[in-house]
Structure formats: structure tokens, C-alpha cells
């Protein structure tokens, strides 16, 4: 995820909607990450261990897909939940909206990540991750809060507004998108939970931006047109549904005080 300076920052050449002065101050809004030895950190560790049986399953494979925030691949992440195709050619304003809000999500988590520099789960438990090629980069990027979760929940909130008739499926997919980071062993439960907090704060701010609101309205029309044309998702939605039907990451209660 990119750092934010005085103007909307580019991710992959794409600018976010929000300038720095309009971004929520997530260092002020979020609590610090759970301290070692705390009940909250015990829950983080127990949840991490509970995800290990999902390794090499269909859910693990979906987590690998969810780790890829590059475009055009990331644009299709919610296509099954929407039951519609999302491409730069057929839904250009929606495609652009997803890319620009990804940049905003990266900017929003930059300060708390740099402030807390929290070690990721694999650095603590020594277990493997779902994208080993990313390990070196992830070691230098703070775990708290989860940038992927922020992006996924941002998209879920926006897409549920664009397609309210598909809101349940979209929000379920958005929750699973964040949980994929626990399955991958690269984020703690508290990282994921607070990533959703960042997303909610950011989406509220996005709604005051005229360019965002214009793209939002255009995306609604594009999605309706895609449905009229019968443009179905490119992804294998049956396999995705089977993966999502597996037991979700457990969130057990710790026994410590």
C-alpha cells in the first residue's frame, strides 16, 4: 500500500479521490494494536492457529486470489457476488472507481502501519504464508491495520450501495476478503477488524467528494447495462462458492485474563 503525501497518491499510476487533508486520521481513530500478553492478543493468536486447517484447501486458494490487488484481476473479486462482469472495457467507470478507492485505502492505512510497525503473524509463529513471494516485502510493512481488508470492505460498502439487491452477497464476500488475510497467515484478527473500521471511516469521507459521487452514479448505470446485456462473471463462481462454504475462520474466546 502506498504512502500519502499532500495530494491523492498514485497506486499503479492511479490517483485516489481524497487529498491528505480529507483522509481520516486513523492513528487518532484506532486504538493501538493489542499488546503482547493481553487478552486481545491471545485471541489474535488463537484465531491464527484456528485457520491452519484451511491450508491447501479451496479456501486457501481463494485467499491466494484475494491477495492479488493488481488490476485487472482485482476488479473481478466481487463479480460473483454481483453476478455481473467487471472489466475496463465493459464497465470503465466502475473499474476506475475500484482502482481509485484502492489507492485511497492504501493511503488511509499508511500512517498507522508506519506508526505501530506491528509484526505479522508469520513473523511470530514461523508458519508459512499463502504467497511466499511476498514474504520479504511483508516483513517491512506493518501488520496493523490490514490494507487488504480496508480495500475489500471499502469495495463491499460501495458495491452494496451500487447494487443494493445484491448487498448480502457483496457484504459476505467483503468479510471473507478480509478473512483471507488470516487464512494467509499475514494478518491478525485485530488487524482485519480494524481494517473494516478504516474502510467505514473512509467511505463516509468519499461521499463528500464530487468525483467519487459522479463515478458512483455512473457505475450504477454501467452495472445495470451489463446485466441487461447478460455479461456474466469471468471468474469460476462455483469454485468460489464452494470455497466460501467452508467453515469460516474461527474467532474463539481466549482463556487468559
PDB file of C-alpha atoms in Angstrom:
ATOM      1  CA  UNK A   1       0.000   0.000   0.000  1.00  0.00           C
ATOM      2  CA  UNK A   2       1.243   3.463  -0.875  1.00  0.00           C
ATOM      3  CA  UNK A   3       2.012   6.315   1.495  1.00  0.00           C
ATOM      4  CA  UNK A   4       0.001   9.516   1.312  1.00  0.00           C
ATOM      5  CA  UNK A   5       1.565  12.960   0.936  1.00  0.00           C
ATOM      6  CA  UNK A   6      -0.173  16.273   0.200  1.00  0.00           C
ATOM      7  CA  UNK A   7      -2.235  15.153  -2.790  1.00  0.00           C
ATOM      8  CA  UNK A   8      -4.014  11.981  -3.852  1.00  0.00           C
ATOM      9  CA  UNK A   9      -1.335   9.321  -4.256  1.00  0.00           C
ATOM     10  CA  UNK A  10      -0.997   7.016  -7.233  1.00  0.00           C
ATOM     11  CA  UNK A  11      -1.121   3.248  -6.927  1.00  0.00           C
ATOM     12  CA  UNK A  12      -0.107   1.650 -10.205  1.00  0.00           C
ATOM     13  CA  UNK A  13      -0.430   5.080 -11.847  1.00  0.00           C
ATOM     14  CA  UNK A  14      -3.962   5.637 -10.491  1.00  0.00           C
ATOM     15  CA  UNK A  15      -4.768   8.502  -8.108  1.00  0.00           C
ATOM     16  CA  UNK A  16      -7.076   8.182  -5.140  1.00  0.00           C
ATOM     17  CA  UNK A  17     -10.055  10.510  -4.731  1.00  0.00           C
ATOM     18  CA  UNK A  18      -9.108  12.007  -1.370  1.00  0.00           C
ATOM     19  CA  UNK A  19      -6.324  14.531  -0.704  1.00  0.00           C
ATOM     20  CA  UNK A  20      -4.383  14.161   2.521  1.00  0.00           C
ATOM     21  CA  UNK A  21      -6.410  16.743   4.440  1.00  0.00           C
ATOM     22  CA  UNK A  22      -9.622  14.773   3.791  1.00  0.00           C
ATOM     23  CA  UNK A  23      -8.303  11.384   4.896  1.00  0.00           C
ATOM     24  CA  UNK A  24      -9.475  10.192   8.318  1.00  0.00           C
ATOM     25  CA  UNK A  25      -6.738  10.382  10.957  1.00  0.00           C
ATOM     26  CA  UNK A  26      -6.569   6.666  11.627  1.00  0.00           C
ATOM     27  CA  UNK A  27      -3.834   6.990  14.254  1.00  0.00           C
ATOM     28  CA  UNK A  28      -6.281   9.074  16.278  1.00  0.00           C
ATOM     29  CA  UNK A  29      -9.347   6.960  15.485  1.00  0.00           C
ATOM     30  CA  UNK A  30      -7.916   3.472  16.006  1.00  0.00           C
ATOM     31  CA  UNK A  31      -6.764   2.020  19.324  1.00  0.00           C
ATOM     32  CA  UNK A  32      -3.183   0.744  19.415  1.00  0.00           C
ATOM     33  CA  UNK A  33      -2.786  -2.913  18.372  1.00  0.00           C
ATOM     34  CA  UNK A  34      -3.164  -5.480  21.167  1.00  0.00           C
ATOM     35  CA  UNK A  35      -0.146  -5.700  23.430  1.00  0.00           C
ATOM     36  CA  UNK A  36       1.791  -8.927  23.886  1.00  0.00           C
ATOM     37  CA  UNK A  37       0.315 -10.826  26.824  1.00  0.00           C
ATOM     38  CA  UNK A  38      -3.092  -9.143  26.577  1.00  0.00           C
ATOM     39  CA  UNK A  39      -6.396 -10.977  26.239  1.00  0.00           C
ATOM     40  CA  UNK A  40      -6.880  -9.403  22.825  1.00  0.00           C
ATOM     41  CA  UNK A  41      -3.541 -10.695  21.589  1.00  0.00           C
ATOM     42  CA  UNK A  42      -4.362 -14.156  22.948  1.00  0.00           C
ATOM     43  CA  UNK A  43      -7.488 -14.043  20.770  1.00  0.00           C
ATOM     44  CA  UNK A  44      -5.384 -12.988  17.786  1.00  0.00           C
ATOM     45  CA  UNK A  45      -3.063 -15.954  18.302  1.00  0.00           C
ATOM     46  CA  UNK A  46      -5.850 -18.458  18.850  1.00  0.00           C
ATOM     47  CA  UNK A  47      -7.680 -17.283  15.729  1.00  0.00           C
ATOM     48  CA  UNK A  48      -4.482 -17.564  13.740  1.00  0.00           C
ATOM     49  CA  UNK A  49      -3.960 -21.167  14.862  1.00  0.00           C
ATOM     50  CA  UNK A  50      -7.599 -21.985  14.101  1.00  0.00           C
ATOM     51  CA  UNK A  51      -7.023 -21.037  10.453  1.00  0.00           C
ATOM     52  CA  UNK A  52      -4.203 -23.550   9.889  1.00  0.00           C
ATOM     53  CA  UNK A  53      -6.507 -26.466   8.864  1.00  0.00           C
ATOM     54  CA  UNK A  54      -7.578 -24.393   5.836  1.00  0.00           C
ATOM     55  CA  UNK A  55      -4.101 -24.580   4.281  1.00  0.00           C
ATOM     56  CA  UNK A  56      -4.037 -26.055   0.770  1.00  0.00           C
ATOM     57  CA  UNK A  57      -7.850 -26.169   0.699  1.00  0.00           C
ATOM     58  CA  UNK A  58     -10.109 -24.369  -1.757  1.00  0.00           C
ATOM     59  CA  UNK A  59     -10.342 -21.595   0.838  1.00  0.00           C
ATOM     60  CA  UNK A  60      -6.540 -21.265   0.820  1.00  0.00           C
ATOM     61  CA  UNK A  61      -6.645 -20.985  -2.989  1.00  0.00           C
ATOM     62  CA  UNK A  62      -9.258 -18.228  -2.723  1.00  0.00           C
ATOM     63  CA  UNK A  63      -7.063 -16.416  -0.192  1.00  0.00           C
ATOM     64  CA  UNK A  64      -4.232 -16.508  -2.731  1.00  0.00           C
ATOM     65  CA  UNK A  65      -6.552 -14.910  -5.295  1.00  0.00           C
ATOM     66  CA  UNK A  66      -7.650 -12.281  -2.780  1.00  0.00           C
ATOM     67  CA  UNK A  67      -4.026 -11.363  -2.101  1.00  0.00           C
ATOM     68  CA  UNK A  68      -3.666 -10.056  -5.668  1.00  0.00           C
ATOM     69  CA  UNK A  69      -4.643  -6.373  -5.688  1.00  0.00           C
ATOM     70  CA  UNK A  70      -3.329  -5.774  -9.205  1.00  0.00           C
ATOM     71  CA  UNK A  71      -5.720  -4.821 -11.973  1.00  0.00           C
ATOM     72  CA  UNK A  72      -7.479  -6.167 -13.947  1.00  0.00           C
ATOM     73  CA  UNK A  73      -7.513  -9.266 -11.678  1.00  0.00           C
ATOM     74  CA  UNK A  74      -8.722  -7.429  -8.569  1.00  0.00           C
ATOM     75  CA  UNK A  75     -11.680  -5.921 -10.429  1.00  0.00           C
ATOM     76  CA  UNK A  76     -13.279  -9.361 -10.664  1.00  0.00           C
ATOM     77  CA  UNK A  77     -13.044 -10.094  -6.909  1.00  0.00           C
ATOM     78  CA  UNK A  78     -16.707  -9.190  -6.325  1.00  0.00           C
ATOM     79  CA  UNK A  79     -18.090 -10.155  -9.728  1.00  0.00           C
ATOM     80  CA  UNK A  80     -19.573 -13.427  -8.487  1.00  0.00           C
ATOM     81  CA  UNK A  81     -21.252 -11.652  -5.571  1.00  0.00           C
ATOM     82  CA  UNK A  82     -22.656  -9.109  -8.045  1.00  0.00           C
ATOM     83  CA  UNK A  83     -23.402 -11.772 -10.680  1.00  0.00           C
ATOM     84  CA  UNK A  84     -22.015  -9.411 -13.297  1.00  0.00           C
ATOM     85  CA  UNK A  85     -18.796  -8.900 -15.232  1.00  0.00           C
ATOM     86  CA  UNK A  86     -16.469  -6.049 -14.233  1.00  0.00           C
ATOM     87  CA  UNK A  87     -13.901  -5.065 -16.862  1.00  0.00           C
ATOM     88  CA  UNK A  88     -12.238  -1.875 -18.055  1.00  0.00           C
ATOM     89  CA  UNK A  89     -13.894  -2.294 -21.450  1.00  0.00           C
ATOM     90  CA  UNK A  90     -17.474  -3.009 -20.348  1.00  0.00           C
ATOM     91  CA  UNK A  91     -17.723  -1.126 -17.027  1.00  0.00           C
ATOM     92  CA  UNK A  92     -14.996   1.543 -17.247  1.00  0.00           C
ATOM     93  CA  UNK A  93     -16.301   3.918 -14.556  1.00  0.00           C
ATOM     94  CA  UNK A  94     -16.820   1.077 -12.084  1.00  0.00           C
ATOM     95  CA  UNK A  95     -13.374  -0.268 -12.925  1.00  0.00           C
ATOM     96  CA  UNK A  96     -11.876   3.174 -12.311  1.00  0.00           C
ATOM     97  CA  UNK A  97     -13.823   3.596  -9.073  1.00  0.00           C
ATOM     98  CA  UNK A  98     -12.377   0.340  -7.722  1.00  0.00           C
ATOM     99  CA  UNK A  99      -8.838   1.338  -8.687  1.00  0.00           C
ATOM    100  CA  UNK A 100      -9.061   4.838  -7.223  1.00  0.00           C
ATOM    101  CA  UNK A 101     -10.577   3.666  -3.936  1.00  0.00           C
ATOM    102  CA  UNK A 102      -7.809   1.067  -3.685  1.00  0.00           C
ATOM    103  CA  UNK A 103      -5.335   3.961  -3.709  1.00  0.00           C
ATOM    104  CA  UNK A 104      -7.394   5.725  -1.024  1.00  0.00           C
ATOM    105  CA  UNK A 105      -7.393   2.573   1.108  1.00  0.00           C
ATOM    106  CA  UNK A 106      -3.625   2.311   0.862  1.00  0.00           C
ATOM    107  CA  UNK A 107      -3.205   5.931   1.836  1.00  0.00           C
ATOM    108  CA  UNK A 108      -5.574   5.592   4.803  1.00  0.00           C
ATOM    109  CA  UNK A 109      -3.644   2.710   6.409  1.00  0.00           C
ATOM    110  CA  UNK A 110      -0.206   4.148   5.726  1.00  0.00           C
ATOM    111  CA  UNK A 111       0.182   6.219   8.920  1.00  0.00           C
ATOM    112  CA  UNK A 112      -0.985   3.594  11.441  1.00  0.00           C
ATOM    113  CA  UNK A 113       1.134   0.931   9.731  1.00  0.00           C
ATOM    114  CA  UNK A 114       4.191   3.166   9.945  1.00  0.00           C
ATOM    115  CA  UNK A 115       3.346   4.264  13.485  1.00  0.00           C
ATOM    116  CA  UNK A 116       2.924   0.822  15.036  1.00  0.00           C
ATOM    117  CA  UNK A 117       5.120  -1.349  12.796  1.00  0.00           C
ATOM    118  CA  UNK A 118       3.358  -4.421  14.141  1.00  0.00           C
ATOM    119  CA  UNK A 119       4.978  -7.788  13.259  1.00  0.00           C
ATOM    120  CA  UNK A 120       2.836 -10.044  11.101  1.00  0.00           C
ATOM    121  CA  UNK A 121       1.678 -13.484  12.272  1.00  0.00           C
ATOM    122  CA  UNK A 122       4.200 -15.477  10.207  1.00  0.00           C
ATOM    123  CA  UNK A 123       6.997 -13.452  11.803  1.00  0.00           C
ATOM    124  CA  UNK A 124       5.764 -14.572  15.231  1.00  0.00           C
ATOM    125  CA  UNK A 125       4.567 -18.144  14.656  1.00  0.00           C
ATOM    126  CA  UNK A 126       7.097 -19.141  11.982  1.00  0.00           C
ATOM    127  CA  UNK A 127       4.400 -20.787   9.831  1.00  0.00           C
ATOM    128  CA  UNK A 128       4.173 -20.435   6.042  1.00  0.00           C
ATOM    129  CA  UNK A 129       2.089 -17.895   4.156  1.00  0.00           C
ATOM    130  CA  UNK A 130      -0.076 -18.327   1.066  1.00  0.00           C
ATOM    131  CA  UNK A 131       2.056 -16.024  -1.129  1.00  0.00           C
ATOM    132  CA  UNK A 132       5.682 -16.820  -0.285  1.00  0.00           C
ATOM    133  CA  UNK A 133       6.934 -14.485  -2.993  1.00  0.00           C
ATOM    134  CA  UNK A 134       5.567 -11.581  -0.934  1.00  0.00           C
ATOM    135  CA  UNK A 135       7.290 -12.555   2.310  1.00  0.00           C
ATOM    136  CA  UNK A 136      10.249 -10.179   2.131  1.00  0.00           C
ATOM    137  CA  UNK A 137       8.059  -7.210   1.289  1.00  0.00           C
ATOM    138  CA  UNK A 138       5.562  -8.066   4.013  1.00  0.00           C
ATOM    139  CA  UNK A 139       8.316  -8.213   6.632  1.00  0.00           C
ATOM    140  CA  UNK A 140       8.941  -4.499   6.101  1.00  0.00           C
ATOM    141  CA  UNK A 141       5.247  -3.493   6.097  1.00  0.00           C
ATOM    142  CA  UNK A 142       3.365  -3.147   9.379  1.00  0.00           C
ATOM    143  CA  UNK A 143       0.562  -5.592  10.062  1.00  0.00           C
ATOM    144  CA  UNK A 144      -1.879  -3.159  11.726  1.00  0.00           C
ATOM    145  CA  UNK A 145      -4.374  -2.405  10.276  1.00  0.00           C
ATOM    146  CA  UNK A 146      -4.874  -4.679   7.279  1.00  0.00           C
ATOM    147  CA  UNK A 147      -4.688  -2.785   3.993  1.00  0.00           C
ATOM    148  CA  UNK A 148      -6.249  -5.640   2.021  1.00  0.00           C
ATOM    149  CA  UNK A 149      -9.184  -5.735   4.439  1.00  0.00           C
ATOM    150  CA  UNK A 150      -9.570  -1.965   4.158  1.00  0.00           C
ATOM    151  CA  UNK A 151      -9.694  -2.253   0.367  1.00  0.00           C
ATOM    152  CA  UNK A 152     -12.068  -5.233   0.395  1.00  0.00           C
ATOM    153  CA  UNK A 153     -14.501  -3.713   2.890  1.00  0.00           C
ATOM    154  CA  UNK A 154     -14.356  -0.351   1.093  1.00  0.00           C
ATOM    155  CA  UNK A 155     -15.345  -2.127  -2.096  1.00  0.00           C
ATOM    156  CA  UNK A 156     -18.058  -4.112  -0.316  1.00  0.00           C
ATOM    157  CA  UNK A 157     -19.660  -0.985   1.143  1.00  0.00           C
ATOM    158  CA  UNK A 158     -19.536   0.849  -2.172  1.00  0.00           C
ATOM    159  CA  UNK A 159     -20.763  -2.091  -4.254  1.00  0.00           C
ATOM    160  CA  UNK A 160     -23.625  -2.805  -1.850  1.00  0.00           C
ATOM    161  CA  UNK A 161     -24.745   0.787  -2.498  1.00  0.00           C
ATOM    162  CA  UNK A 162     -24.372   0.386  -6.248  1.00  0.00           C
ATOM    163  CA  UNK A 163     -26.286  -2.907  -6.249  1.00  0.00           C
ATOM    164  CA  UNK A 164     -28.485  -2.996  -3.116  1.00  0.00           C
ATOM    165  CA  UNK A 165     -30.329  -6.065  -4.383  1.00  0.00           C
ATOM    166  CA  UNK A 166     -27.016  -7.969  -4.100  1.00  0.00           C
ATOM    167  CA  UNK A 167     -25.930  -6.355  -0.819  1.00  0.00           C
ATOM    168  CA  UNK A 168     -25.997  -9.505   1.310  1.00  0.00           C
ATOM    169  CA  UNK A 169     -23.798 -11.461  -1.097  1.00  0.00           C
ATOM    170  CA  UNK A 170     -21.450  -8.495  -1.549  1.00  0.00           C
ATOM    171  CA  UNK A 171     -21.018  -7.928   2.200  1.00  0.00           C
ATOM    172  CA  UNK A 172     -20.448 -11.636   2.825  1.00  0.00           C
ATOM    173  CA  UNK A 173     -17.769 -11.554   0.138  1.00  0.00           C
ATOM    174  CA  UNK A 174     -16.245  -8.430   1.656  1.00  0.00           C
ATOM    175  CA  UNK A 175     -15.986 -10.060   5.064  1.00  0.00           C
ATOM    176  CA  UNK A 176     -14.392 -13.136   3.505  1.00  0.00           C
ATOM    177  CA  UNK A 177     -11.927 -10.921   1.611  1.00  0.00           C
ATOM    178  CA  UNK A 178     -10.553  -9.699   4.923  1.00  0.00           C
ATOM    179  CA  UNK A 179     -10.585 -13.149   6.495  1.00  0.00           C
ATOM    180  CA  UNK A 180      -8.413 -14.323   3.618  1.00  0.00           C
ATOM    181  CA  UNK A 181      -5.559 -12.400   5.221  1.00  0.00           C
ATOM    182  CA  UNK A 182      -5.896 -14.516   8.357  1.00  0.00           C
ATOM    183  CA  UNK A 183      -6.025 -17.678   6.244  1.00  0.00           C
ATOM    184  CA  UNK A 184      -2.831 -16.484   4.517  1.00  0.00           C
ATOM    185  CA  UNK A 185      -1.103 -16.060   7.911  1.00  0.00           C
ATOM    186  CA  UNK A 186      -0.175 -12.459   7.127  1.00  0.00           C
ATOM    187  CA  UNK A 187      -2.625 -10.602   9.398  1.00  0.00           C
ATOM    188  CA  UNK A 188      -4.042 -10.966  12.887  1.00  0.00           C
ATOM    189  CA  UNK A 189      -7.770 -10.879  13.630  1.00  0.00           C
ATOM    190  CA  UNK A 190      -7.446  -7.401  15.171  1.00  0.00           C
ATOM    191  CA  UNK A 191      -5.692  -6.153  12.015  1.00  0.00           C
ATOM    192  CA  UNK A 192      -8.652  -7.343   9.968  1.00  0.00           C
ATOM    193  CA  UNK A 193     -11.296  -5.986  12.339  1.00  0.00           C
ATOM    194  CA  UNK A 194      -9.732  -2.527  12.386  1.00  0.00           C
ATOM    195  CA  UNK A 195      -9.248  -2.625   8.619  1.00  0.00           C
ATOM    196  CA  UNK A 196     -13.048  -2.598   8.392  1.00  0.00           C
ATOM    197  CA  UNK A 197     -13.106   0.409  10.726  1.00  0.00           C
ATOM    198  CA  UNK A 198     -10.718   2.264   8.415  1.00  0.00           C
ATOM    199  CA  UNK A 199     -12.891   1.377   5.419  1.00  0.00           C
ATOM    200  CA  UNK A 200     -16.083   2.629   7.063  1.00  0.00           C
ATOM    201  CA  UNK A 201     -14.461   5.941   8.006  1.00  0.00           C
ATOM    202  CA  UNK A 202     -13.012   6.380   4.540  1.00  0.00           C
ATOM    203  CA  UNK A 203     -16.219   5.572   2.654  1.00  0.00           C
ATOM    204  CA  UNK A 204     -18.028   8.196   4.723  1.00  0.00           C
ATOM    205  CA  UNK A 205     -15.435  10.753   3.627  1.00  0.00           C
ATOM    206  CA  UNK A 206     -15.606   9.619  -0.002  1.00  0.00           C
ATOM    207  CA  UNK A 207     -19.271  10.549  -0.182  1.00  0.00           C
ATOM    208  CA  UNK A 208     -18.429  14.255   0.109  1.00  0.00           C
ATOM    209  CA  UNK A 209     -16.144  14.095  -2.944  1.00  0.00           C
ATOM    210  CA  UNK A 210     -17.884  15.164  -6.198  1.00  0.00           C
ATOM    211  CA  UNK A 211     -15.691  12.999  -8.439  1.00  0.00           C
ATOM    212  CA  UNK A 212     -16.425   9.925  -6.342  1.00  0.00           C
ATOM    213  CA  UNK A 213     -20.165  10.596  -6.356  1.00  0.00           C
ATOM    214  CA  UNK A 214     -20.122  11.059 -10.139  1.00  0.00           C
ATOM    215  CA  UNK A 215     -18.309   7.754 -10.652  1.00  0.00           C
ATOM    216  CA  UNK A 216     -20.676   6.064  -8.192  1.00  0.00           C
ATOM    217  CA  UNK A 217     -23.732   7.121 -10.186  1.00  0.00           C
ATOM    218  CA  UNK A 218     -22.097   6.179 -13.487  1.00  0.00           C
ATOM    219  CA  UNK A 219     -21.137   2.778 -12.062  1.00  0.00           C
ATOM    220  CA  UNK A 220     -24.766   2.086 -11.151  1.00  0.00           C
ATOM    221  CA  UNK A 221     -25.805   2.681 -14.753  1.00  0.00           C
ATOM    222  CA  UNK A 222     -22.936   0.583 -16.096  1.00  0.00           C
ATOM    223  CA  UNK A 223     -23.764  -2.356 -13.851  1.00  0.00           C
ATOM    224  CA  UNK A 224     -27.415  -2.225 -14.867  1.00  0.00           C
ATOM    225  CA  UNK A 225     -26.368  -2.207 -18.533  1.00  0.00           C
ATOM    226  CA  UNK A 226     -24.022  -5.153 -18.008  1.00  0.00           C
ATOM    227  CA  UNK A 227     -26.890  -7.118 -16.521  1.00  0.00           C
ATOM    228  CA  UNK A 228     -29.165  -6.205 -19.409  1.00  0.00           C
ATOM    229  CA  UNK A 229     -26.510  -7.485 -21.822  1.00  0.00           C
ATOM    230  CA  UNK A 230     -26.146 -10.701 -19.831  1.00  0.00           C
ATOM    231  CA  UNK A 231     -22.464 -10.086 -19.103  1.00  0.00           C
ATOM    232  CA  UNK A 232     -21.762 -12.751 -16.506  1.00  0.00           C
ATOM    233  CA  UNK A 233     -18.622 -13.003 -14.352  1.00  0.00           C
ATOM    234  CA  UNK A 234     -15.396 -14.260 -15.878  1.00  0.00           C
ATOM    235  CA  UNK A 235     -14.387 -15.973 -12.626  1.00  0.00           C
ATOM    236  CA  UNK A 236     -15.281 -19.541 -11.692  1.00  0.00           C
ATOM    237  CA  UNK A 237     -18.151 -18.698  -9.361  1.00  0.00           C
ATOM    238  CA  UNK A 238     -18.933 -22.300  -8.486  1.00  0.00           C
ATOM    239  CA  UNK A 239     -15.437 -22.902  -7.132  1.00  0.00           C
ATOM    240  CA  UNK A 240     -15.556 -19.590  -5.273  1.00  0.00           C
ATOM    241  CA  UNK A 241     -18.887 -20.515  -3.680  1.00  0.00           C
ATOM    242  CA  UNK A 242     -17.514 -23.877  -2.589  1.00  0.00           C
ATOM    243  CA  UNK A 243     -14.522 -22.164  -1.001  1.00  0.00           C
ATOM    244  CA  UNK A 244     -16.722 -19.661   0.816  1.00  0.00           C
ATOM    245  CA  UNK A 245     -18.933 -22.506   2.071  1.00  0.00           C
ATOM    246  CA  UNK A 246     -16.031 -23.945   4.063  1.00  0.00           C
ATOM    247  CA  UNK A 247     -16.152 -23.119   7.790  1.00  0.00           C
ATOM    248  CA  UNK A 248     -15.088 -19.505   8.248  1.00  0.00           C
ATOM    249  CA  UNK A 249     -12.027 -18.578  10.251  1.00  0.00           C
ATOM    250  CA  UNK A 250     -12.931 -19.300  13.859  1.00  0.00           C
ATOM    251  CA  UNK A 251     -12.939 -16.475  16.370  1.00  0.00           C
ATOM    252  CA  UNK A 252     -12.651 -18.410  19.641  1.00  0.00           C
ATOM    253  CA  UNK A 253     -12.669 -16.821  23.076  1.00  0.00           C
ATOM    254  CA  UNK A 254      -9.279 -16.834  24.823  1.00  0.00           C
ATOM    255  CA  UNK A 255      -8.939 -18.410  28.222  1.00  0.00           C
ATOM    256  CA  UNK A 256      -6.405 -15.931  29.629  1.00  0.00           C
ATOM    257  CA  UNK A 257      -7.187 -12.824  31.635  1.00  0.00           C
TER     258      UNK A 257
END
